[in-house]
């Protein structure tokens, strides 16, 4: 394993960001309101986190629970606001009522990002056709990762899909060249299997918080994940 795997941690504020960095995180996903599965944080929070840590930071662009884009014009304005606050990388993903990618909304929002790097999030796990979604998005400027559990129910259900998509990526199939960022019910003991399949990016949220979402990120919890992601054998 010559290539160091990426460990991305969800942060809600600067305190979380500092703890995640201390524990060995490589990147942060910054959100607010986990009761709605993560919405766009305020520009002030983005600025505070950007000032507190030097880690790469991906900011969620999502205004309401669910995977509908809602008002694309508002999303574009929001993207400009958080970019002005220091955001340089993003997370987004929109589906229509039939579970297909809302390509118009995705293109309008990413057009406001001027080529910034971005992740298509777990909307892919609710898509009617994952493969079609990937093929439609392939080549969009800045898209370099898919955050996915492989299935709506989490990694335990989606493991076969994740392993198959990792193989398709290794084979160079169009639509599968982006980073496979595994998250959504991810457990420590699943990491070695994913590493063995060539997957090199992992995403945790609640797993970094021993006291749940009402408590902060624990540097110690992140450090344990760091060891396992780096190939150490303490995943249980």
mmCIF file of C-alpha atoms in Angstrom:
data_model
loop_
_atom_site.group_PDB
_atom_site.id
_atom_site.type_symbol
_atom_site.label_atom_id
_atom_site.label_comp_id
_atom_site.label_asym_id
_atom_site.label_seq_id
_atom_site.Cartn_x
_atom_site.Cartn_y
_atom_site.Cartn_z
ATOM 1 C CA UNK A 1 0.000 0.000 0.000
ATOM 2 C CA UNK A 2 2.273 2.719 -1.226
ATOM 3 C CA UNK A 3 -0.543 5.242 -1.580
ATOM 4 C CA UNK A 4 -1.798 6.676 1.714
ATOM 5 C CA UNK A 5 -5.553 6.285 2.026
ATOM 6 C CA UNK A 6 -7.707 9.370 2.581
ATOM 7 C CA UNK A 7 -9.653 9.731 5.836
ATOM 8 C CA UNK A 8 -12.420 12.333 5.614
ATOM 9 C CA UNK A 9 -14.288 13.404 8.767
ATOM 10 C CA UNK A 10 -17.563 15.305 9.062
ATOM 11 C CA UNK A 11 -17.164 18.549 11.001
ATOM 12 C CA UNK A 12 -19.882 20.864 12.251
ATOM 13 C CA UNK A 13 -17.660 23.645 13.554
ATOM 14 C CA UNK A 14 -14.094 24.728 14.234
ATOM 15 C CA UNK A 15 -13.829 22.603 17.401
ATOM 16 C CA UNK A 16 -14.631 19.490 15.382
ATOM 17 C CA UNK A 17 -12.156 20.529 12.714
ATOM 18 C CA UNK A 18 -9.294 20.959 15.189
ATOM 19 C CA UNK A 19 -9.987 17.561 16.788
ATOM 20 C CA UNK A 20 -10.225 15.836 13.412
ATOM 21 C CA UNK A 21 -6.925 17.346 12.325
ATOM 22 C CA UNK A 22 -5.273 16.313 15.607
ATOM 23 C CA UNK A 23 -6.492 12.744 15.104
ATOM 24 C CA UNK A 24 -4.984 12.482 11.639
ATOM 25 C CA UNK A 25 -7.841 13.310 9.254
ATOM 26 C CA UNK A 26 -6.811 14.199 5.729
ATOM 27 C CA UNK A 27 -9.928 16.141 4.772
ATOM 28 C CA UNK A 28 -13.107 17.548 6.294
ATOM 29 C CA UNK A 29 -16.679 17.598 5.096
ATOM 30 C CA UNK A 30 -18.311 20.681 6.635
ATOM 31 C CA UNK A 31 -22.077 20.613 7.200
ATOM 32 C CA UNK A 32 -24.763 21.767 9.577
ATOM 33 C CA UNK A 33 -28.017 20.173 10.794
ATOM 34 C CA UNK A 34 -27.336 16.448 10.831
ATOM 35 C CA UNK A 35 -30.993 15.913 11.713
ATOM 36 C CA UNK A 36 -31.506 16.660 8.003
ATOM 37 C CA UNK A 37 -28.465 14.540 7.046
ATOM 38 C CA UNK A 38 -26.248 17.592 6.539
ATOM 39 C CA UNK A 39 -27.032 20.993 5.058
ATOM 40 C CA UNK A 40 -24.915 23.959 3.960
ATOM 41 C CA UNK A 41 -23.177 25.641 6.912
ATOM 42 C CA UNK A 42 -23.116 29.397 7.316
ATOM 43 C CA UNK A 43 -20.423 31.480 5.684
ATOM 44 C CA UNK A 44 -19.244 32.435 9.174
ATOM 45 C CA UNK A 45 -18.718 28.770 10.075
ATOM 46 C CA UNK A 46 -16.794 28.188 6.861
ATOM 47 C CA UNK A 47 -14.551 31.150 7.634
ATOM 48 C CA UNK A 48 -14.000 30.008 11.230
ATOM 49 C CA UNK A 49 -13.026 26.480 10.186
ATOM 50 C CA UNK A 50 -10.822 27.771 7.394
ATOM 51 C CA UNK A 51 -9.004 29.932 9.950
ATOM 52 C CA UNK A 52 -8.679 27.099 12.491
ATOM 53 C CA UNK A 53 -7.154 24.322 10.361
ATOM 54 C CA UNK A 54 -5.156 23.845 7.214
ATOM 55 C CA UNK A 55 -6.893 20.652 6.055
ATOM 56 C CA UNK A 56 -8.706 20.465 2.725
ATOM 57 C CA UNK A 57 -12.334 21.298 3.373
ATOM 58 C CA UNK A 58 -15.363 20.198 1.360
ATOM 59 C CA UNK A 59 -18.477 22.263 2.044
ATOM 60 C CA UNK A 60 -21.951 20.803 1.576
ATOM 61 C CA UNK A 61 -24.239 22.525 -0.933
ATOM 62 C CA UNK A 62 -27.673 21.325 0.168
ATOM 63 C CA UNK A 63 -30.508 23.515 1.410
ATOM 64 C CA UNK A 64 -33.125 21.002 2.598
ATOM 65 C CA UNK A 65 -33.511 17.369 3.583
ATOM 66 C CA UNK A 66 -33.801 14.976 0.652
ATOM 67 C CA UNK A 67 -32.085 14.982 -2.713
ATOM 68 C CA UNK A 68 -34.160 17.472 -4.697
ATOM 69 C CA UNK A 69 -32.256 20.570 -5.746
ATOM 70 C CA UNK A 70 -35.053 22.939 -4.753
ATOM 71 C CA UNK A 71 -34.173 26.428 -5.969
ATOM 72 C CA UNK A 72 -31.037 26.245 -8.164
ATOM 73 C CA UNK A 73 -30.684 30.034 -8.144
ATOM 74 C CA UNK A 74 -30.510 30.003 -4.346
ATOM 75 C CA UNK A 75 -27.988 27.184 -4.470
ATOM 76 C CA UNK A 76 -25.816 29.214 -6.827
ATOM 77 C CA UNK A 77 -26.012 32.245 -4.519
ATOM 78 C CA UNK A 78 -25.117 30.027 -1.565
ATOM 79 C CA UNK A 79 -22.143 28.613 -3.447
ATOM 80 C CA UNK A 80 -20.837 32.114 -4.095
ATOM 81 C CA UNK A 81 -21.309 33.066 -0.427
ATOM 82 C CA UNK A 82 -19.340 30.134 0.952
ATOM 83 C CA UNK A 83 -16.659 30.558 -1.710
ATOM 84 C CA UNK A 84 -16.264 34.157 -0.571
ATOM 85 C CA UNK A 85 -15.814 32.800 2.974
ATOM 86 C CA UNK A 86 -12.930 30.586 1.892
ATOM 87 C CA UNK A 87 -14.511 27.375 0.579
ATOM 88 C CA UNK A 88 -12.559 25.834 -2.279
ATOM 89 C CA UNK A 89 -14.026 22.300 -2.438
ATOM 90 C CA UNK A 90 -17.646 21.127 -2.273
ATOM 91 C CA UNK A 91 -20.134 18.290 -1.833
ATOM 92 C CA UNK A 92 -23.455 18.097 -3.700
ATOM 93 C CA UNK A 93 -25.858 15.761 -5.470
ATOM 94 C CA UNK A 94 -29.388 16.167 -6.829
ATOM 95 C CA UNK A 95 -31.982 13.685 -8.090
ATOM 96 C CA UNK A 96 -35.315 14.240 -9.802
ATOM 97 C CA UNK A 97 -38.589 12.664 -8.659
ATOM 98 C CA UNK A 98 -37.847 9.525 -10.700
ATOM 99 C CA UNK A 99 -34.478 8.970 -9.035
ATOM 100 C CA UNK A 100 -32.452 10.111 -12.024
ATOM 101 C CA UNK A 101 -29.659 12.640 -11.702
ATOM 102 C CA UNK A 102 -30.948 16.218 -11.982
ATOM 103 C CA UNK A 103 -28.308 17.111 -14.515
ATOM 104 C CA UNK A 104 -29.575 20.631 -15.084
ATOM 105 C CA UNK A 105 -29.312 21.499 -11.381
ATOM 106 C CA UNK A 106 -25.901 19.847 -11.032
ATOM 107 C CA UNK A 107 -24.542 21.693 -14.052
ATOM 108 C CA UNK A 108 -25.929 25.045 -12.897
ATOM 109 C CA UNK A 109 -24.437 24.719 -9.425
ATOM 110 C CA UNK A 110 -21.073 23.359 -10.550
ATOM 111 C CA UNK A 111 -20.932 26.114 -13.137
ATOM 112 C CA UNK A 112 -20.707 28.531 -10.203
ATOM 113 C CA UNK A 113 -17.722 26.627 -8.805
ATOM 114 C CA UNK A 114 -15.377 27.481 -11.687
ATOM 115 C CA UNK A 115 -13.721 24.081 -11.720
ATOM 116 C CA UNK A 116 -13.385 23.644 -7.942
ATOM 117 C CA UNK A 117 -13.149 20.022 -6.835
ATOM 118 C CA UNK A 118 -16.370 18.426 -5.643
ATOM 119 C CA UNK A 119 -17.871 15.153 -4.431
ATOM 120 C CA UNK A 120 -21.194 13.730 -5.593
ATOM 121 C CA UNK A 121 -22.640 12.528 -2.301
ATOM 122 C CA UNK A 122 -24.842 9.634 -1.218
ATOM 123 C CA UNK A 123 -27.674 10.652 -3.520
ATOM 124 C CA UNK A 124 -26.030 8.029 -5.738
ATOM 125 C CA UNK A 125 -27.217 5.381 -3.270
ATOM 126 C CA UNK A 126 -30.825 6.460 -3.926
ATOM 127 C CA UNK A 127 -30.468 6.710 -7.686
ATOM 128 C CA UNK A 128 -32.675 4.580 -9.921
ATOM 129 C CA UNK A 129 -29.606 3.622 -11.978
ATOM 130 C CA UNK A 130 -26.151 4.181 -10.455
ATOM 131 C CA UNK A 131 -24.319 3.325 -13.639
ATOM 132 C CA UNK A 132 -26.390 5.723 -15.739
ATOM 133 C CA UNK A 133 -25.794 8.488 -13.192
ATOM 134 C CA UNK A 134 -22.041 7.974 -13.319
ATOM 135 C CA UNK A 135 -21.991 7.962 -17.100
ATOM 136 C CA UNK A 136 -24.064 11.163 -17.265
ATOM 137 C CA UNK A 137 -21.800 13.000 -14.833
ATOM 138 C CA UNK A 138 -18.536 11.744 -16.283
ATOM 139 C CA UNK A 139 -16.412 14.634 -17.502
ATOM 140 C CA UNK A 140 -18.103 17.370 -15.488
ATOM 141 C CA UNK A 141 -15.460 19.898 -14.372
ATOM 142 C CA UNK A 142 -14.213 19.332 -10.825
ATOM 143 C CA UNK A 143 -15.980 16.026 -10.092
ATOM 144 C CA UNK A 144 -13.355 13.821 -8.472
ATOM 145 C CA UNK A 145 -15.185 11.654 -5.909
ATOM 146 C CA UNK A 146 -18.365 9.727 -5.145
ATOM 147 C CA UNK A 147 -19.377 9.403 -1.491
ATOM 148 C CA UNK A 148 -21.238 6.097 -1.333
ATOM 149 C CA UNK A 149 -22.120 3.160 0.860
ATOM 150 C CA UNK A 150 -23.067 1.109 -2.179
ATOM 151 C CA UNK A 151 -26.677 0.865 -0.985
ATOM 152 C CA UNK A 152 -29.231 3.029 0.871
ATOM 153 C CA UNK A 153 -28.945 0.860 3.972
ATOM 154 C CA UNK A 154 -25.217 1.313 4.406
ATOM 155 C CA UNK A 155 -21.904 -0.360 3.691
ATOM 156 C CA UNK A 156 -22.964 -3.746 5.078
ATOM 157 C CA UNK A 157 -25.630 -3.940 2.364
ATOM 158 C CA UNK A 158 -23.598 -2.231 -0.332
ATOM 159 C CA UNK A 159 -20.267 -4.031 -0.005
ATOM 160 C CA UNK A 160 -20.670 -6.133 -3.189
ATOM 161 C CA UNK A 161 -21.513 -2.982 -5.179
ATOM 162 C CA UNK A 162 -18.517 -1.130 -3.749
ATOM 163 C CA UNK A 163 -16.153 -3.956 -4.627
ATOM 164 C CA UNK A 164 -17.572 -4.175 -8.148
ATOM 165 C CA UNK A 165 -17.274 -0.419 -8.701
ATOM 166 C CA UNK A 166 -13.697 -0.446 -7.404
ATOM 167 C CA UNK A 167 -12.895 -3.133 -9.977
ATOM 168 C CA UNK A 168 -14.532 -1.148 -12.777
ATOM 169 C CA UNK A 169 -12.434 1.846 -11.762
ATOM 170 C CA UNK A 170 -9.242 -0.181 -11.877
ATOM 171 C CA UNK A 171 -10.219 -1.386 -15.350
ATOM 172 C CA UNK A 172 -10.555 2.212 -16.531
ATOM 173 C CA UNK A 173 -14.264 2.137 -17.327
ATOM 174 C CA UNK A 174 -15.691 5.589 -18.168
ATOM 175 C CA UNK A 175 -17.637 6.994 -15.223
ATOM 176 C CA UNK A 176 -15.622 5.041 -12.660
ATOM 177 C CA UNK A 177 -12.355 6.967 -12.576
ATOM 178 C CA UNK A 178 -13.361 9.245 -9.708
ATOM 179 C CA UNK A 179 -12.305 8.501 -6.150
ATOM 180 C CA UNK A 180 -14.552 5.956 -4.433
ATOM 181 C CA UNK A 181 -15.111 7.551 -1.013
ATOM 182 C CA UNK A 182 -16.777 4.951 1.189
ATOM 183 C CA UNK A 183 -19.062 6.139 3.958
ATOM 184 C CA UNK A 184 -22.484 5.502 5.440
ATOM 185 C CA UNK A 185 -22.573 3.053 8.330
ATOM 186 C CA UNK A 186 -18.912 2.215 7.699
ATOM 187 C CA UNK A 187 -17.387 0.057 10.450
ATOM 188 C CA UNK A 188 -13.742 -0.383 11.356
ATOM 189 C CA UNK A 189 -13.791 -4.114 10.644
ATOM 190 C CA UNK A 190 -14.925 -3.468 7.053
ATOM 191 C CA UNK A 191 -11.916 -1.324 6.207
ATOM 192 C CA UNK A 192 -9.371 -4.126 5.567
ATOM 193 C CA UNK A 193 -11.655 -5.731 2.951
ATOM 194 C CA UNK A 194 -12.105 -2.386 1.219
ATOM 195 C CA UNK A 195 -8.385 -1.663 1.313
ATOM 196 C CA UNK A 196 -7.666 -5.068 -0.188
ATOM 197 C CA UNK A 197 -9.987 -4.169 -3.074
ATOM 198 C CA UNK A 198 -7.917 -1.061 -3.798
ATOM 199 C CA UNK A 199 -10.279 1.454 -2.189
ATOM 200 C CA UNK A 200 -8.294 4.358 -0.770
ATOM 201 C CA UNK A 201 -10.818 6.835 0.650
ATOM 202 C CA UNK A 202 -13.013 6.583 3.754
ATOM 203 C CA UNK A 203 -15.608 8.929 5.271
ATOM 204 C CA UNK A 204 -16.807 8.952 8.879
ATOM 205 C CA UNK A 205 -19.266 11.054 10.854
ATOM 206 C CA UNK A 206 -20.897 9.520 13.906
ATOM 207 C CA UNK A 207 -18.003 7.070 14.229
ATOM 208 C CA UNK A 208 -15.770 10.011 15.176
ATOM 209 C CA UNK A 209 -18.135 11.035 18.006
ATOM 210 C CA UNK A 210 -18.288 8.692 21.019
ATOM 211 C CA UNK A 211 -21.096 10.798 22.523
ATOM 212 C CA UNK A 212 -23.147 10.906 19.316
ATOM 213 C CA UNK A 213 -24.035 13.945 17.251
ATOM 214 C CA UNK A 214 -24.656 16.035 20.374
ATOM 215 C CA UNK A 215 -20.976 15.668 21.266
ATOM 216 C CA UNK A 216 -17.819 16.843 19.489
ATOM 217 C CA UNK A 217 -15.420 14.948 17.273
ATOM 218 C CA UNK A 218 -12.933 12.937 19.320
ATOM 219 C CA UNK A 219 -9.299 13.149 18.262
ATOM 220 C CA UNK A 220 -8.762 9.716 19.840
ATOM 221 C CA UNK A 221 -11.571 8.154 17.798
ATOM 222 C CA UNK A 222 -10.212 9.689 14.601
ATOM 223 C CA UNK A 223 -6.730 8.415 15.473
ATOM 224 C CA UNK A 224 -8.067 4.868 15.814
ATOM 225 C CA UNK A 225 -9.595 5.138 12.333
ATOM 226 C CA UNK A 226 -6.333 6.576 11.051
ATOM 227 C CA UNK A 227 -4.459 3.492 12.224
ATOM 228 C CA UNK A 228 -6.925 1.099 10.601
ATOM 229 C CA UNK A 229 -7.079 3.083 7.347
ATOM 230 C CA UNK A 230 -3.290 3.009 7.283
ATOM 231 C CA UNK A 231 -3.415 -0.786 7.449
ATOM 232 C CA UNK A 232 -2.887 -1.413 11.157
ATOM 233 C CA UNK A 233 -4.790 -4.342 12.681
ATOM 234 C CA UNK A 234 -6.992 -2.869 15.403
ATOM 235 C CA UNK A 235 -10.294 -2.808 13.555
ATOM 236 C CA UNK A 236 -11.843 -5.542 15.680
#
